[in-house]
Tab-separated table of C-alpha atoms and ligand atoms in Angstrom:
chain	number	residue	atom	x	y	z
A	27	MET	CA	-2.590	32.228	13.929
A	28	ALA	CA	-2.522	29.077	12.502
A	29	ALA	CA	0.606	27.160	11.450
A	30	PRO	CA	1.410	27.095	7.706
A	31	ALA	CA	-0.143	23.463	6.080
A	32	PHE	CA	2.532	21.036	5.903
A	33	ALA	CA	3.633	20.355	2.012
A	34	PRO	CA	5.707	17.614	1.838
A	35	HIS	CA	8.796	17.713	-0.746
A	36	ALA	CA	8.312	15.107	-3.683
A	37	PRO	CA	9.807	12.147	-3.341
A	38	GLU	CA	12.204	12.922	-6.204
A	39	GLU	CA	14.390	14.997	-3.659
A	40	HIS	CA	15.351	12.103	-1.235
A	41	GLU	CA	17.395	9.087	-2.135
A	42	ALA	CA	16.239	5.782	-0.571
A	43	LEU	CA	11.910	6.304	-0.689
A	44	ILE	CA	11.767	4.574	2.804
A	45	GLU	CA	14.578	3.686	5.001
A	46	VAL	CA	13.981	0.932	8.889
A	47	SER	CA	16.297	1.393	11.073
A	48	GLY	CA	15.817	-0.432	14.516
A	49	LEU	CA	12.284	-0.185	14.532
A	50	GLU	CA	10.622	-1.724	17.322
A	51	ARG	CA	6.684	-1.425	18.327
A	52	THR	CA	5.183	-2.718	21.405
A	53	PHE	CA	1.921	-2.466	22.158
A	54	MET	CA	0.401	-2.273	25.823
A	55	VAL	CA	-2.384	-5.353	26.704
A	56	GLY	CA	-3.716	-4.943	29.685
A	57	ASP	CA	-0.637	-4.213	31.590
A	58	GLU	CA	1.378	-6.174	29.184
A	59	PRO	CA	3.921	-4.962	26.831
A	60	LEU	CA	3.756	-7.038	24.338
A	61	THR	CA	6.256	-6.456	21.518
A	62	VAL	CA	5.911	-6.904	17.973
A	63	LEU	CA	8.505	-5.553	15.977
A	64	ARG	CA	11.669	-5.916	17.753
A	65	GLY	CA	14.640	-3.969	15.827
A	66	VAL	CA	13.722	-4.323	12.454
A	67	ASP	CA	16.582	-2.569	9.583
A	68	PHE	CA	16.426	-2.289	5.649
A	69	THR	CA	15.730	0.864	3.156
A	70	ILE	CA	14.156	0.906	0.123
A	71	PRO	CA	15.072	2.689	-2.972
A	72	ARG	CA	12.249	4.729	-5.623
A	73	GLY	CA	10.883	2.073	-7.966
A	74	ALA	CA	11.071	-1.089	-6.157
A	75	TYR	CA	8.791	-4.480	-6.218
A	76	VAL	CA	9.141	-6.267	-2.773
A	77	ALA	CA	7.024	-8.634	-1.405
A	78	ILE	CA	7.452	-9.542	2.551
A	79	ILE	CA	5.939	-12.656	3.982
A	80	GLY	CA	6.190	-14.193	7.161
A	81	PRO	CA	3.724	-16.729	9.218
A	82	SER	CA	0.664	-15.452	11.139
A	83	GLY	CA	1.004	-13.056	13.373
A	84	SER	CA	4.515	-12.283	12.718
A	85	GLY	CA	4.090	-8.660	12.880
A	86	LYS	CA	3.833	-8.328	8.510
A	87	SER	CA	0.595	-5.934	9.092
A	88	THR	CA	2.444	-3.971	11.618
A	89	LEU	CA	5.123	-3.258	9.622
A	90	MET	CA	2.874	-1.957	6.615
A	91	TYR	CA	0.923	0.358	9.214
A	92	GLN	CA	4.398	1.685	9.996
A	93	LEU	CA	5.648	2.289	6.471
A	94	GLY	CA	2.073	3.966	5.790
A	95	CYS	CA	2.116	6.702	8.391
A	96	LEU	CA	-0.515	5.264	9.936
A	97	ASP	CA	1.024	4.179	13.431
A	98	THR	CA	4.508	5.264	14.689
A	99	PRO	CA	7.920	3.847	16.246
A	100	SER	CA	8.107	2.809	20.017
A	101	ALA	CA	11.565	2.918	19.606
A	102	GLY	CA	14.070	3.105	15.833
A	103	THR	CA	13.108	5.248	12.754
A	104	VAL	CA	10.586	5.198	9.492
A	105	ARG	CA	11.719	7.568	7.349
A	106	LEU	CA	9.740	7.682	4.234
A	107	ALA	CA	11.569	10.412	1.255
A	108	GLY	CA	13.644	11.514	4.363
A	109	TYR	CA	10.416	12.193	6.797
A	110	ASP	CA	11.096	10.837	9.778
A	111	ILE	CA	7.602	10.008	10.682
A	112	GLY	CA	8.023	9.716	14.552
A	113	SER	CA	8.690	12.835	14.718
A	114	LEU	CA	5.639	14.492	12.491
A	115	ASP	CA	1.609	15.338	13.835
A	116	ASP	CA	-1.332	13.575	12.683
A	117	ALA	CA	-2.123	16.550	10.612
A	118	GLU	CA	1.685	15.990	9.239
A	119	LEU	CA	1.358	12.612	8.607
A	120	ALA	CA	-1.860	12.863	6.949
A	121	ALA	CA	-1.042	14.547	4.908
A	122	LEU	CA	2.322	12.082	4.057
A	123	ARG	CA	-0.104	9.253	3.113
A	124	ASN	CA	-2.140	11.580	0.974
A	125	ARG	CA	1.050	12.921	-0.850
A	126	PHE	CA	2.435	9.316	-1.239
A	127	ILE	CA	0.342	6.000	-0.430
A	128	GLY	CA	-1.627	4.053	-1.791
A	129	PHE	CA	-3.087	1.723	-0.140
A	130	VAL	CA	-4.485	-1.566	-1.054
A	131	PHE	CA	-6.427	-4.704	1.273
A	132	GLN	CA	-7.573	-7.441	1.293
A	133	ALA	CA	-10.865	-6.497	1.847
A	134	PHE	CA	-11.824	-3.798	-1.279
A	135	ASN	CA	-13.661	-1.360	1.231
A	136	LEU	CA	-15.535	0.078	-1.801
A	137	LEU	CA	-18.407	2.555	-1.145
A	138	PRO	CA	-21.568	0.364	-1.662
A	139	ARG	CA	-23.574	1.799	-4.028
A	140	THR	CA	-21.283	4.009	-5.552
A	141	THR	CA	-20.190	3.611	-8.644
A	142	ALA	CA	-16.698	2.253	-9.962
A	143	VAL	CA	-15.822	5.727	-11.033
A	144	ASP	CA	-16.820	7.268	-8.130
A	145	ASN	CA	-15.359	5.402	-5.726
A	146	VAL	CA	-12.323	5.477	-7.569
A	147	ALA	CA	-12.678	9.579	-8.039
A	148	LEU	CA	-12.645	9.465	-4.102
A	149	PRO	CA	-9.187	10.321	-2.771
A	150	LEU	CA	-9.181	13.557	-5.089
A	151	ARG	CA	-12.177	14.780	-3.633
A	152	TYR	CA	-10.180	14.729	-0.281
A	153	ALA	CA	-6.953	16.479	-1.800
A	154	GLY	CA	-9.699	19.095	-3.096
A	155	VAL	CA	-10.135	18.324	-6.973
A	156	GLY	CA	-13.222	19.479	-9.173
A	157	LEU	CA	-16.276	16.840	-10.009
A	158	ARG	CA	-15.070	16.858	-13.805
A	159	GLU	CA	-11.517	16.445	-13.629
A	160	ARG	CA	-11.769	14.078	-10.757
A	161	ARG	CA	-13.568	12.405	-12.921
A	162	ARG	CA	-11.322	12.309	-15.917
A	163	ARG	CA	-8.819	10.961	-13.768
A	164	ALA	CA	-10.640	8.527	-12.505
A	165	ARG	CA	-11.163	7.105	-15.345
A	166	GLU	CA	-7.558	7.480	-16.254
A	167	ALA	CA	-6.989	4.999	-13.609
A	168	LEU	CA	-9.430	2.710	-14.808
A	169	GLY	CA	-8.300	2.578	-18.271
A	170	ARG	CA	-5.148	1.849	-16.248
A	171	VAL	CA	-6.597	-1.689	-14.535
A	172	ALA	CA	-8.961	-2.543	-17.684
A	173	LEU	CA	-11.764	-1.527	-16.412
A	174	SER	CA	-13.004	1.124	-18.660
A	175	HIS	CA	-16.221	-0.542	-19.559
A	176	ARG	CA	-17.473	-1.261	-15.792
A	177	GLU	CA	-16.952	2.525	-14.990
A	178	ASP	CA	-20.567	3.005	-13.767
A	179	HIS	CA	-20.939	-0.681	-12.404
A	180	THR	CA	-21.773	-0.707	-8.503
A	181	PRO	CA	-19.813	-3.241	-6.660
A	182	GLU	CA	-22.274	-5.654	-6.473
A	183	ARG	CA	-22.257	-5.830	-9.818
A	184	LEU	CA	-18.438	-6.450	-10.418
A	185	SER	CA	-16.418	-10.078	-10.135
A	186	GLY	CA	-14.256	-9.880	-6.750
A	187	GLY	CA	-11.168	-9.499	-9.241
A	188	GLU	CA	-12.958	-6.539	-10.896
A	189	ARG	CA	-13.851	-4.877	-6.901
A	190	GLN	CA	-9.800	-5.409	-6.307
A	191	ARG	CA	-9.164	-3.589	-9.809
A	192	VAL	CA	-11.673	-0.957	-8.799
A	193	ALA	CA	-10.082	-0.293	-4.948
A	194	ILE	CA	-6.267	-0.470	-7.241
A	195	ALA	CA	-7.644	2.279	-9.421
A	196	ARG	CA	-8.585	4.133	-6.523
A	197	ALA	CA	-5.036	3.446	-4.869
A	198	ILE	CA	-2.865	5.094	-7.938
A	199	VAL	CA	-5.917	7.929	-8.986
A	200	THR	CA	-3.753	10.397	-6.674
A	201	GLU	CA	-0.305	9.238	-8.380
A	202	PRO	CA	1.194	8.020	-4.975
A	203	ALA	CA	5.168	7.338	-5.043
A	204	LEU	CA	4.365	3.730	-3.047
A	205	LEU	CA	1.431	1.070	-3.146
A	206	LEU	CA	0.969	-0.171	-0.326
A	207	CYS	CA	-0.988	-4.119	-0.183
A	208	ASP	CA	-1.569	-6.438	2.344
A	209	GLU	CA	-2.464	-9.297	1.562
A	210	PRO	CA	-4.457	-8.141	-1.955
A	211	THR	CA	-4.939	-11.427	-3.123
A	212	GLY	CA	-6.582	-12.904	-0.204
A	213	ASN	CA	-10.100	-13.166	-1.453
A	214	LEU	CA	-9.645	-14.174	-4.910
A	215	ASP	CA	-9.193	-17.896	-6.463
A	216	GLN	CA	-5.407	-18.306	-7.766
A	217	LYS	CA	-5.842	-17.049	-11.655
A	218	VAL	CA	-7.584	-13.789	-10.364
A	219	GLY	CA	-5.237	-13.323	-8.078
A	220	ARG	CA	-2.422	-13.920	-10.418
A	221	GLU	CA	-4.518	-11.378	-12.914
A	222	ILE	CA	-3.918	-8.738	-9.542
A	223	VAL	CA	-0.201	-9.253	-9.548
A	224	GLU	CA	0.646	-8.718	-12.741
A	225	LEU	CA	-1.106	-5.491	-12.558
A	226	PHE	CA	1.045	-4.237	-9.674
A	227	GLU	CA	3.736	-5.877	-11.656
A	228	ARG	CA	2.389	-3.688	-15.291
A	229	LEU	CA	1.629	-0.543	-13.099
A	230	ASN	CA	5.761	-0.610	-11.143
A	231	ASP	CA	7.389	-1.327	-14.597
A	232	GLU	CA	5.009	1.209	-16.683
A	233	LEU	CA	4.108	3.957	-13.812
A	234	GLY	CA	7.868	3.748	-11.932
A	235	VAL	CA	5.708	3.567	-8.850
A	236	THR	CA	7.281	1.470	-5.682
A	237	VAL	CA	5.180	-1.759	-4.421
A	238	ILE	CA	5.740	-3.227	-1.589
A	239	ILE	CA	2.883	-6.722	-0.923
A	240	VAL	CA	1.969	-8.814	2.715
A	241	THR	CA	1.085	-12.023	0.814
A	242	HIS	CA	1.373	-15.588	2.334
A	243	ASP	CA	0.836	-16.616	-1.211
A	244	PRO	CA	4.528	-18.651	-1.837
A	245	ALA	CA	4.021	-18.859	-6.126
A	246	LEU	CA	4.197	-14.958	-5.878
A	247	ALA	CA	6.591	-14.154	-3.350
A	248	ARG	CA	9.118	-16.054	-5.789
A	249	ARG	CA	8.340	-13.435	-8.755
A	250	VAL	CA	9.510	-10.682	-7.307
A	251	ARG	CA	12.915	-9.794	-6.834
A	252	ARG	CA	13.319	-9.134	-3.407
A	253	VAL	CA	11.157	-10.945	-0.530
A	254	ILE	CA	11.621	-9.279	3.347
A	255	LYS	CA	11.185	-11.969	5.591
A	256	ILE	CA	9.677	-11.528	8.879
A	257	VAL	CA	9.397	-14.050	11.964
A	258	ASP	CA	8.613	-13.230	15.053
A	259	GLY	CA	9.050	-9.176	14.778
A	260	ARG	CA	12.251	-9.811	13.103
A	261	LEU	CA	13.824	-9.342	10.079
A	262	VAL	CA	15.158	-13.311	8.726
A	263	HIS	CA	15.298	-12.411	5.331
A	264	ASP	CA	15.924	-9.959	2.644
A	265	GLY	CA	17.027	-10.298	-0.701
A	266	PRO	CA	15.895	-12.575	-3.890
A	267	PRO	CA	13.569	-15.130	-3.250
A	268	THR	CA	15.004	-19.062	-1.696
A	269	ALA	CA	14.060	-22.000	-2.511
A	270	ASP	CA	13.039	-23.216	1.106
A	271	LEU	CA	9.663	-19.715	1.202
B	325	LIG	N1	-2.951	-2.260	18.131
B	325	LIG	C1	-2.317	-3.656	18.517
B	325	LIG	N2	-2.922	-3.573	19.668
B	325	LIG	C2	-2.266	-4.946	20.568
B	325	LIG	N3	-1.594	-6.140	19.685
B	325	LIG	C3	-1.601	-6.033	18.365
B	325	LIG	C4	-2.181	-5.175	17.594
B	325	LIG	N4	-1.755	-5.057	16.531
B	325	LIG	C5	-1.716	-5.966	16.275
B	325	LIG	N5	-1.317	-6.552	17.974
B	325	LIG	C6	-0.518	-7.924	17.818
B	325	LIG	O1	1.021	-8.360	17.316
B	325	LIG	C7	0.964	-9.636	16.234
B	325	LIG	C8	1.516	-8.993	14.809
B	325	LIG	O2	0.418	-8.651	14.172
B	325	LIG	P1	0.149	-8.558	12.971
B	325	LIG	O3	-1.101	-7.840	12.604
B	325	LIG	O4	1.146	-7.363	12.472
B	325	LIG	O5	0.179	-9.752	12.313
B	325	LIG	P2	0.660	-10.383	10.697
B	325	LIG	O6	2.057	-10.681	10.160
B	325	LIG	O7	-0.155	-9.044	9.632
B	325	LIG	O8	-0.429	-11.750	10.125
B	325	LIG	P3	-1.562	-12.159	9.575
B	325	LIG	O9	-0.421	-13.334	7.806
B	325	LIG	O10	-2.024	-13.258	10.316
B	325	LIG	O11	-2.368	-10.639	8.969
B	325	LIG	C9	-0.057	-10.067	16.534
B	325	LIG	O12	0.332	-10.933	18.149
B	325	LIG	C10	-1.224	-9.494	16.805
B	325	LIG	O13	-1.915	-9.750	18.223
B	326	LIG	MG1	-1.634	-8.655	8.535
């Protein structure tokens, strides 16, 4: 008999959204182990807005994969809404991702010949929502990112900033508790990048969604209340932004 499907509880049922403890991640490169995260600890409450900074190659994306349940620890633990991700199988990790997490990346990763509204609706298709309801919710999400007037445009008829807003609408359409954003302004000019950041701030404020944003942009990091800095796989700062970011 098939095991019952894994149905995660609501994130509200656990106090901290994320608890990272002694996290290590080691990759095998040929025969050589390469340790990329070397004992990272932090906790993120629901509703927080946190920037992760650090030099290129320091382990930021590796950490985001862990928080996003796309990878699991070599040692230590990552808990999402109380679930120890290292103890879950692939199907359970996928269920946690679908239930809790929206992703926004530097490359917008939109389907090229598909309209904005249908790009945004896609995650709902995987969740088994019917077509009419998918489109209704996708339009609502596009409204949240101020793109209602571009619903029927395909990505090639959108600017870079508009494409990223479509990607953000797609990330929030499932009403996730957590938005993980890895260099979301990396492909945008400064002004458009700032608009995108203001949009994340608004979503955090209005929807209460927890936002974690990896960035190289010190101006962006200075806008947040909490900055986590990773250098060479270790957490070297966790608190308000400092002058020497
Ligand atoms: N799957 C993997 N196998 C082997 N090495 C990896 C793997 N993933 C990442 N690494 C290595 O881990 C280190 C950290 O990579 P990561 O992508 O986390 O850095 P980053 O801080 O996100 O850098 P950037 O700012 O350039 O995006 C790099 O040296 C990278 O080559
Ligand atoms: Mg990276």
